[in-house]
């Protein structure tokens, strides 16, 4: 237990005083003194004097003490005069990621910025829960910066539970105000081969989203959830580095309308069949004003073979119609106002199936105490427009 | 929707029971109710066994036999009681007597703490009230496993350590019974192990001294014990100043200035035993003590709602 972190509400933070600076007037008859070595090690040597090791930290033994929670967050919550609970959170996350495909923007350079960008996104959140009424209000602000992308976001949400607490309704409004750096394909850059970063222009992309959801516990075995969203995007919605080739062989930067309205509607149901089976289903209908309509259907059936071993086969079907502005390579003409050749906007359907296996034996995977869980997922993905892939993911939990 | 990706149908099962004069709440995470209830019953039986061993309400208990023969003769006790007393004396040494199992030797004929109190006794009267409180007068004889109190009128009691001991023993039994996760909460002195049914660590709230039903803060822990001692439960106001029901065994006067002390430790017995002495020693000496002991952390709230913490707690 080297450090324990205390995340503070502002009101309390001001009052926090460290030991060294505290000089309260006290007359308790107790003086500060320096402890001896065996006193400093009170916790680890608590039972060893008489050989009774069984109870210390539940039999883990003192040698394992150093493995126990070095870091944990202590969050301060504050109740106001109406006994409503306020919670504040502040976090800064740094995320390191690598992406191979963005290297194709600049064919000449071994670009350093784009293949290992570091994203830094601080966020600030506040929520107020009225436990008596079962209602919660929350506000959040976030920002994130990348090499070619800057984003500022805000959200407000309200949720209320039904009287018997089995159902919960949530409404959320979100907005993202983004700046996209216009990194053009290299042959379309005006400055020739030298342009790097600082010369690019940028454009705004604003997203406003409203979402409604309702979840209901029907009975011990069945839980359902309805989801509805309304998303409006304005501004620069194309990807600046996507190329489009016209029928005359000329190359252009893709051009898409500066407004898009998206409506996804979803339904989720989980059925717990006895102790061993869970049937998870999901269906989503999506439509937007660019002409894309899609349906997603998903089913996953986790089966608990033993308490520590489970198998979950899954299948997902997806189908969509093409956007009005899509045409393949060298089909767009100069007469088109908008043009795009990105196959994400083409008509296609896809199948994704596979299974996951999960081990979480109490004595650790392969008898290794530190390896508490191992999950292996394999999926085969096929798209009817020339794309097959096999996806294997491994998820391990290390204690 | 909860438990979206977890396959297991683990659930937390809880039971509250009045034990050792306190409300114990035992939570175990398990696959089904019958299994969980059986485990909880084991834990309750274990705590009842410890209660019989340590109680001062039963004339026949080993504790009362020691008290009855104070200044007269040693009493042979169970190894378990002997070990517990030995550990308690070690905590007394570390806290310079702020923790003392002979605390019950306080002379109640002269002064009984209650809410109607209007004045404090003078310093010398106060000191005479606590003259029999002295852990150094507990004589342990390892050879025949006996305990003797040197002075007539001395009494020992396990009020400051018994709940933590019982919680720790109940946890050890549940672990042996194959319970991978749970909480034993002895009226706010609690010990946790494993994780919640959904895999995340336990969230432990620390009571707000001004709203005892509500947490002023919370922390996520696993395999940690948390104990809180405070004067917000029992106090008296004299000339506008708040005095706790806790008596400083050095001065004989009630403790003042601190609303609550929370100790975080891997061991519930230590957490329980350390919370009250920090209140007695005061902010400076108390923090100095906990800061030096490895694997212990402490949060103090004073009467003006100022928060003091050991160095291993950081405000970010």
XYZ file of C-alpha atoms in Angstrom, chain A:
399
model
C 0.000 0.000 0.000
C 2.366 2.653 -1.207
C -0.145 5.268 -2.240
C -3.830 5.622 -1.777
C -5.378 8.187 -4.040
C -8.152 10.369 -2.849
C -10.241 11.987 -5.530
C -11.790 15.005 -4.033
C -14.819 17.141 -4.328
C -13.654 20.719 -4.530
C -15.350 21.718 -1.323
C -13.507 19.096 0.661
C -10.224 19.488 -1.142
C -9.771 22.968 0.253
C -10.005 21.627 3.740
C -7.556 18.815 3.317
C -4.384 19.188 5.318
C -1.341 16.973 5.254
C 0.180 15.706 8.432
C 3.325 17.797 8.250
C 1.538 21.123 8.075
C -1.055 20.314 10.704
C -0.431 21.861 14.063
C -3.763 21.711 15.848
C -3.678 22.629 19.519
C -4.117 19.415 21.426
C -3.234 18.297 24.867
C -3.812 14.589 24.784
C -0.795 13.509 26.816
C 0.519 11.582 23.819
C 3.732 12.625 22.100
C 4.982 11.707 18.653
C 7.763 9.168 18.842
C 9.793 7.104 16.409
C 8.613 3.506 16.135
C 10.926 0.510 16.351
C 11.320 -1.848 13.386
C 9.005 -4.546 14.766
C 6.366 -1.888 15.376
C 6.626 -0.570 11.823
C 6.010 -4.117 10.584
C 2.970 -4.612 12.795
C 0.712 -5.785 9.983
C 3.064 -8.265 8.372
C 4.273 -9.700 11.669
C 0.943 -9.601 13.467
C 0.480 -13.341 13.849
C 3.948 -14.689 13.281
C 5.094 -14.411 16.898
C 3.107 -17.454 17.871
C 3.006 -19.154 14.505
C -0.655 -18.432 13.944
C -0.640 -17.410 10.327
C -4.080 -18.620 9.420
C -6.126 -15.534 9.912
C -3.893 -12.803 8.582
C -5.499 -11.419 5.464
C -7.581 -14.547 5.294
C -4.674 -16.940 5.188
C -2.877 -15.235 2.347
C 0.174 -14.885 4.551
C 2.343 -11.887 5.205
C 4.641 -12.499 2.267
C 1.769 -11.645 -0.045
C 0.975 -8.343 1.604
C 2.952 -6.386 -0.932
C 0.665 -7.637 -3.692
C -2.425 -6.188 -2.097
C -3.932 -3.001 -3.495
C -1.122 -0.521 -3.821
C -3.372 2.053 -5.371
C -7.003 2.759 -4.932
C -9.259 5.723 -5.413
C -11.048 7.248 -2.503
C -13.851 9.336 -3.951
C -15.531 12.019 -1.949
C -19.242 12.331 -2.400
C -21.191 15.170 -0.959
C -24.785 15.304 0.130
C -26.590 18.598 -0.027
C -29.200 19.851 2.413
C -31.844 17.726 0.679
C -29.744 14.569 1.161
C -29.049 14.206 -2.519
C -25.760 12.594 -3.296
C -23.295 14.563 -5.402
C -20.392 12.843 -7.042
C -17.508 14.531 -8.809
C -14.943 12.868 -10.956
C -11.883 14.156 -12.749
C -9.612 12.023 -14.748
C -6.925 12.349 -17.341
C -6.346 9.366 -19.528
C -3.460 8.805 -21.882
C -3.994 6.259 -24.562
C -1.282 4.974 -26.829
C -2.376 3.464 -30.051
C -0.862 2.353 -33.290
C -2.627 2.201 -36.601
C -1.132 0.825 -39.746
C -3.645 1.990 -42.326
C -3.268 5.705 -41.757
C 0.289 5.372 -43.010
C -1.122 5.054 -46.525
C -1.949 8.773 -46.565
C 1.616 9.691 -47.213
C 3.234 7.178 -49.498
C 6.627 8.835 -49.501
C 7.363 9.270 -45.891
C 7.846 6.915 -43.030
C 5.516 9.091 -41.042
C 6.120 9.269 -37.367
C 3.160 11.265 -36.155
C 0.302 9.165 -37.388
C 1.356 5.656 -36.540
C 1.802 6.151 -32.853
C -0.233 9.147 -31.865
C -0.750 9.747 -28.226
C -4.214 10.827 -27.277
C -4.715 12.786 -24.106
C -8.231 13.266 -22.941
C -9.093 14.913 -19.676
C -12.686 14.715 -18.563
C -14.778 16.211 -15.818
C -18.025 14.795 -14.542
C -20.649 15.529 -11.933
C -23.696 13.557 -10.955
C -26.434 14.057 -8.431
C -28.480 11.110 -7.282
C -31.669 11.400 -5.323
C -31.783 7.964 -3.766
C -35.289 8.424 -2.401
C -36.807 9.357 -5.747
C -34.546 7.095 -7.786
C -33.504 9.908 -10.093
C -30.046 10.921 -11.249
C -28.823 14.008 -13.072
C -25.373 14.026 -14.593
C -23.190 16.502 -16.470
C -19.900 15.841 -18.151
C -17.245 17.662 -20.150
C -14.436 16.081 -22.082
C -11.755 17.003 -24.529
C -9.364 15.049 -26.633
C -6.547 15.942 -28.947
C -4.805 13.955 -31.595
C -2.435 14.743 -34.380
C -5.268 15.333 -36.867
C -8.266 15.691 -34.620
C -9.397 17.872 -31.759
C -12.591 17.267 -29.904
C -14.500 18.995 -27.161
C -17.578 17.298 -25.755
C -20.355 17.914 -23.312
C -23.251 15.817 -22.107
C -26.205 16.021 -19.798
C -28.317 13.077 -18.756
C -31.310 12.319 -16.624
C -32.482 8.938 -15.459
C -35.418 7.820 -13.386
C -36.331 4.450 -11.997
C -39.878 3.136 -11.907
C -41.588 2.931 -8.527
C -40.728 -0.730 -7.990
C -37.176 -0.058 -9.280
C -37.447 -2.762 -11.952
C -37.436 -0.322 -14.861
C -35.160 2.585 -15.644
C -35.599 5.359 -18.163
C -32.629 7.421 -19.331
C -32.496 10.498 -21.536
C -29.180 11.882 -22.651
C -28.072 14.839 -24.750
C -24.543 14.890 -26.055
C -22.551 17.205 -28.203
C -19.099 16.927 -29.714
C -17.479 19.972 -31.218
C -14.595 18.734 -33.310
C -11.871 20.245 -35.436
C -10.602 17.975 -38.178
C -7.226 18.673 -39.703
C -7.472 18.400 -43.465
C -4.714 15.954 -44.256
C -4.977 15.578 -48.003
C -3.713 12.736 -50.150
C -0.127 13.598 -51.042
C -0.662 14.164 -54.753
C -3.396 16.706 -54.035
C -1.327 18.795 -51.648
C -0.512 22.201 -53.049
C 2.803 22.502 -51.260
C 4.279 19.465 -53.007
C 5.986 16.739 -50.995
C 7.106 18.849 -48.081
C 3.819 19.614 -46.319
C 3.805 18.133 -42.852
C 1.304 18.975 -40.167
C 1.520 22.689 -39.657
C 0.402 23.647 -43.176
C -2.891 21.780 -43.163
C -6.150 23.646 -42.859
C -8.850 22.478 -40.540
C -12.625 22.287 -40.556
C -15.326 21.994 -37.956
C -17.484 18.931 -37.393
C -20.253 19.225 -34.826
C -22.333 16.350 -33.554
C -25.513 16.640 -31.529
C -27.099 13.490 -30.206
C -30.168 12.762 -28.173
C -30.736 9.279 -26.839
C -33.539 7.634 -24.992
C -33.385 4.232 -23.402
C -35.646 2.170 -21.264
C -34.637 -1.009 -19.497
C -37.034 -3.300 -17.708
C -36.538 -6.395 -15.608
C -39.562 -8.477 -16.631
C -38.849 -11.288 -14.208
C -35.919 -13.167 -12.733
C -35.091 -14.633 -16.131
C -35.821 -11.877 -18.619
C -34.420 -8.388 -19.012
C -35.196 -6.156 -21.962
C -34.036 -2.767 -23.153
C -35.192 -0.312 -25.837
C -32.793 2.227 -27.319
C -33.543 5.160 -29.607
C -31.127 7.824 -30.817
C -31.293 10.895 -32.963
C -27.929 12.112 -34.209
C -27.356 15.276 -36.216
C -23.921 16.000 -37.662
C -22.920 19.258 -39.310
C -19.725 20.473 -40.863
C -16.959 18.643 -42.629
C -18.137 15.019 -42.729
C -15.826 13.595 -45.373
C -12.524 12.012 -44.629
C -9.992 14.358 -46.206
C -7.499 11.687 -47.176
C -9.966 9.473 -49.101
C -9.385 9.477 -52.861
C -12.131 9.281 -55.493
C -11.286 8.481 -59.161
C -13.718 9.867 -61.766
C -14.617 8.160 -65.032
C -12.144 10.436 -66.824
C -9.328 9.024 -64.659
C -8.876 12.210 -62.623
C -8.374 11.917 -58.869
C -10.302 13.961 -56.291
C -10.698 14.273 -52.570
C -14.018 12.736 -51.496
C -16.845 15.202 -51.119
C -19.924 14.570 -49.014
C -22.787 16.804 -47.804
C -22.148 18.890 -44.717
C -25.151 17.593 -42.846
C -26.268 14.105 -41.856
C -29.175 12.919 -39.734
C -28.920 9.410 -38.304
C -31.599 7.430 -36.473
C -30.704 4.108 -34.852
C -33.420 2.160 -33.011
C -32.414 -0.868 -30.967
C -33.823 -3.635 -28.856
C -31.961 -5.933 -26.525
C -33.201 -8.941 -24.573
C -31.310 -11.231 -22.227
C -32.880 -14.461 -21.098
C -31.368 -16.464 -18.266
C -32.265 -20.098 -18.871
C -31.512 -21.930 -15.652
C -28.043 -21.566 -14.177
C -26.175 -22.629 -17.278
C -27.515 -20.723 -20.278
C -27.917 -17.069 -21.113
C -29.505 -16.084 -24.395
C -28.485 -12.583 -25.418
C -30.203 -11.068 -28.427
C -29.906 -7.690 -30.074
C -31.601 -6.091 -33.042
C -30.973 -2.642 -34.506
C -32.565 -0.720 -37.318
C -30.674 2.264 -38.684
C -31.588 4.902 -41.207
C -30.031 8.200 -42.299
C -30.729 10.934 -44.823
C -27.803 9.860 -47.017
C -29.847 6.829 -48.001
C -28.184 4.236 -45.795
C -30.634 1.815 -44.159
C -29.352 -1.099 -42.176
C -30.421 -3.997 -39.996
C -28.269 -5.744 -37.419
C -29.278 -8.961 -35.673
C -27.085 -10.535 -33.070
C -27.381 -13.572 -30.857
C -24.943 -14.926 -28.321
C -25.545 -17.932 -26.075
C -23.022 -18.221 -23.254
C -23.073 -21.698 -21.741
C -21.586 -22.294 -18.352
C -19.998 -25.743 -18.506
C -18.570 -25.570 -15.009
C -18.512 -22.571 -12.653
C -15.062 -21.764 -14.013
C -15.369 -22.623 -17.689
C -17.804 -21.337 -20.270
C -18.303 -21.347 -24.035
C -20.200 -18.645 -25.882
C -21.067 -19.143 -29.546
C -22.255 -16.011 -31.350
C -23.652 -14.969 -34.704
C -24.227 -11.517 -36.193
C -25.921 -10.646 -39.454
C -25.686 -7.165 -40.906
C -27.124 -5.705 -44.084
C -27.138 -2.140 -45.435
C -28.163 -0.211 -48.529
C -25.713 2.113 -50.291
C -25.483 5.837 -49.647
C -26.772 8.054 -52.453
C -23.282 9.482 -52.940
C -21.392 6.225 -53.321
C -20.045 4.903 -56.608
C -17.166 2.524 -57.266
C -13.783 3.332 -58.837
C -14.055 5.489 -62.005
C -17.864 5.655 -62.028
C -18.411 9.154 -60.610
C -18.538 11.919 -63.195
C -17.695 15.581 -63.036
C -21.450 16.278 -62.983
C -21.827 14.728 -59.532
C -22.146 17.227 -56.722
C -21.073 14.701 -54.101
C -18.803 11.723 -54.602
C -17.366 8.970 -52.501
C -15.831 5.546 -53.180
C -15.471 4.317 -49.634
C -16.961 0.822 -49.452
C -18.201 1.464 -45.929
C -20.979 3.401 -47.697
C -21.675 0.742 -50.367
C -24.507 -1.789 -50.322
C -23.360 -4.960 -48.618
C -24.217 -7.582 -46.091
C -21.971 -9.406 -43.687
C -21.927 -12.465 -41.486
C -19.853 -12.784 -38.387
C -19.819 -15.974 -36.395
C -17.560 -17.689 -33.926
C -17.224 -18.581 -30.304
C -15.430 -17.548 -27.185
C -14.142 -19.706 -24.388
C -13.501 -18.398 -20.943
C -11.620 -19.948 -18.044
C -11.567 -18.451 -14.582
C -10.538 -21.242 -12.220
C -10.247 -20.248 -8.551
C -6.634 -21.408 -8.389
C -5.678 -19.448 -11.498
C -5.412 -20.431 -15.150
C -2.920 -23.333 -15.588
C -2.500 -23.195 -11.820
C -0.934 -19.732 -12.066
C -2.326 -17.690 -9.185
C -1.724 -14.400 -10.962
C -3.584 -15.363 -14.108
C -7.159 -15.233 -12.896
C -9.039 -15.258 -16.201
C -8.344 -16.200 -19.779
C -10.764 -15.569 -22.608
C -10.156 -16.563 -26.208
C -12.524 -15.461 -28.963
C -12.440 -16.555 -32.550
C -14.688 -15.116 -35.235
C -14.981 -15.534 -38.982
C -16.173 -12.416 -40.771
C -17.449 -12.435 -44.340
C -18.708 -9.514 -46.365
C -20.363 -10.168 -49.718
C -18.092 -7.571 -51.350
C -14.752 -9.323 -51.325
C -13.784 -9.341 -47.769
C -13.143 -12.266 -45.481
C -11.290 -12.132 -42.257
C -10.586 -14.192 -39.213
C -10.477 -12.400 -35.939
C -8.853 -13.870 -32.870
C -8.764 -11.987 -29.629
C -7.255 -12.944 -26.329
C -8.317 -11.322 -23.103
C -6.454 -12.136 -19.933
C -6.884 -10.777 -16.470
C -3.742 -10.590 -14.446
C -3.932 -10.119 -10.715
